[in-house]
Amino acid sequence: MSEPQELVETRGDDRVDLLTNDANGDGRTDVWVSDTDGDGKPDLYQFDTDGDGKVDVTMVDLDEDGTPDLIVDGDGGLPPAGTV
């Protein structure tokens, strides 16, 4: 994720800054990182590993120590609106 990042707004009433990245250079966003509690540290990571526009892996760092505490593989969710 060394290229410039883009901040976008997500769905809902609260503003959540979301870092997005095209990790494989195909011109489509495939990584979403967000700070869900507003403390300035990322704690939610989502990846589209197969390029189909759906989230394949979600990682949550609940205690924000840099190590994911929860990994959901194959959740098939959609990325936040406006990021694909």
Short mmCIF file of C-alpha atoms in Angstrom, two decimals:
data_model
loop_
_atom_site.label_atom_id
_atom_site.label_comp_id
_atom_site.label_asym_id
_atom_site.label_seq_id
_atom_site.Cartn_x
_atom_site.Cartn_y
_atom_site.Cartn_z
CA MET A 1 0.00 0.00 0.00
CA SER A 2 2.69 2.45 -0.96
CA GLU A 3 0.61 4.38 -3.52
CA PRO A 4 -1.46 7.43 -2.53
CA GLN A 5 -4.63 6.42 -0.74
CA GLU A 6 -8.16 7.75 -1.11
CA LEU A 7 -10.52 8.60 1.75
CA VAL A 8 -14.20 7.90 1.14
CA GLU A 9 -17.35 8.10 3.25
CA THR A 10 -19.18 4.94 4.17
CA ARG A 11 -22.88 4.24 4.69
CA GLY A 12 -24.76 5.23 7.83
CA ASP A 13 -25.15 8.30 9.99
CA ASP A 14 -21.60 8.35 11.38
CA ARG A 15 -18.62 9.46 9.31
CA VAL A 16 -15.95 6.76 9.03
CA ASP A 17 -12.75 7.48 7.12
CA LEU A 18 -11.83 4.54 4.94
CA LEU A 19 -8.48 3.93 3.27
CA THR A 20 -8.80 2.11 -0.03
CA ASN A 21 -6.13 0.58 -2.21
CA ASP A 22 -5.69 -1.28 -5.49
CA ALA A 23 -3.23 -3.87 -4.20
CA ASN A 24 -2.84 -5.85 -7.43
CA GLY A 25 -2.81 -2.94 -9.92
CA ASP A 26 -5.90 -3.99 -11.89
CA GLY A 27 -7.54 -0.57 -11.54
CA ARG A 28 -10.17 -1.74 -9.02
CA THR A 29 -10.18 -1.28 -5.26
CA ASP A 30 -9.52 -4.52 -3.41
CA VAL A 31 -8.45 -3.45 0.10
CA TRP A 32 -10.52 -1.39 2.55
CA VAL A 33 -9.12 -0.31 5.94
CA SER A 34 -11.22 1.70 8.38
CA ASP A 35 -11.13 3.22 11.85
CA THR A 36 -14.54 2.32 13.24
CA ASP A 37 -14.15 3.85 16.70
CA GLY A 38 -12.62 7.21 15.74
CA ASP A 39 -9.39 6.92 17.71
CA GLY A 40 -7.16 7.35 14.64
CA LYS A 41 -6.04 3.71 14.51
CA PRO A 42 -7.33 1.26 11.88
CA ASP A 43 -9.25 -1.66 13.31
CA LEU A 44 -11.25 -3.15 10.42
CA TYR A 45 -9.65 -4.61 7.30
CA GLN A 46 -11.52 -6.04 4.29
CA PHE A 47 -10.02 -7.72 1.22
CA ASP A 48 -11.42 -8.73 -2.18
CA THR A 49 -8.92 -11.49 -2.94
CA ASP A 50 -10.43 -12.71 -6.21
CA GLY A 51 -11.44 -9.41 -7.85
CA ASP A 52 -15.18 -10.09 -8.03
CA GLY A 53 -16.14 -6.89 -6.21
CA LYS A 54 -17.16 -8.70 -3.01
CA VAL A 55 -15.30 -8.88 0.29
CA ASP A 56 -13.66 -12.28 0.73
CA VAL A 57 -11.77 -11.81 3.99
CA THR A 58 -12.58 -9.49 6.91
CA MET A 59 -10.09 -8.97 9.75
CA VAL A 60 -10.86 -7.09 12.96
CA ASP A 61 -8.21 -5.90 15.42
CA LEU A 62 -10.38 -5.43 18.51
CA ASP A 63 -7.62 -4.38 20.91
CA GLU A 64 -5.66 -2.49 18.21
CA ASP A 65 -2.37 -4.20 18.99
CA GLY A 66 -1.61 -4.75 15.29
CA THR A 67 -2.68 -8.42 15.31
CA PRO A 68 -6.15 -9.38 14.03
CA ASP A 69 -8.34 -10.85 16.76
CA LEU A 70 -11.09 -12.03 14.42
CA ILE A 71 -10.77 -13.25 10.85
CA VAL A 72 -13.83 -14.08 8.78
CA ASP A 73 -12.87 -15.95 5.61
CA GLY A 74 -15.30 -16.06 2.72
CA ASP A 75 -17.89 -13.71 4.24
CA GLY A 76 -18.98 -12.56 0.76
CA GLY A 77 -20.07 -9.14 2.00
CA LEU A 78 -20.08 -6.03 -0.13
CA PRO A 79 -17.53 -3.25 0.34
CA PRO A 80 -18.77 0.13 1.59
CA ALA A 81 -20.79 2.16 -0.92
CA GLY A 82 -18.81 4.33 -3.29
CA THR A 83 -15.54 2.37 -3.14
CA VAL A 84 -15.82 0.00 -6.11
#
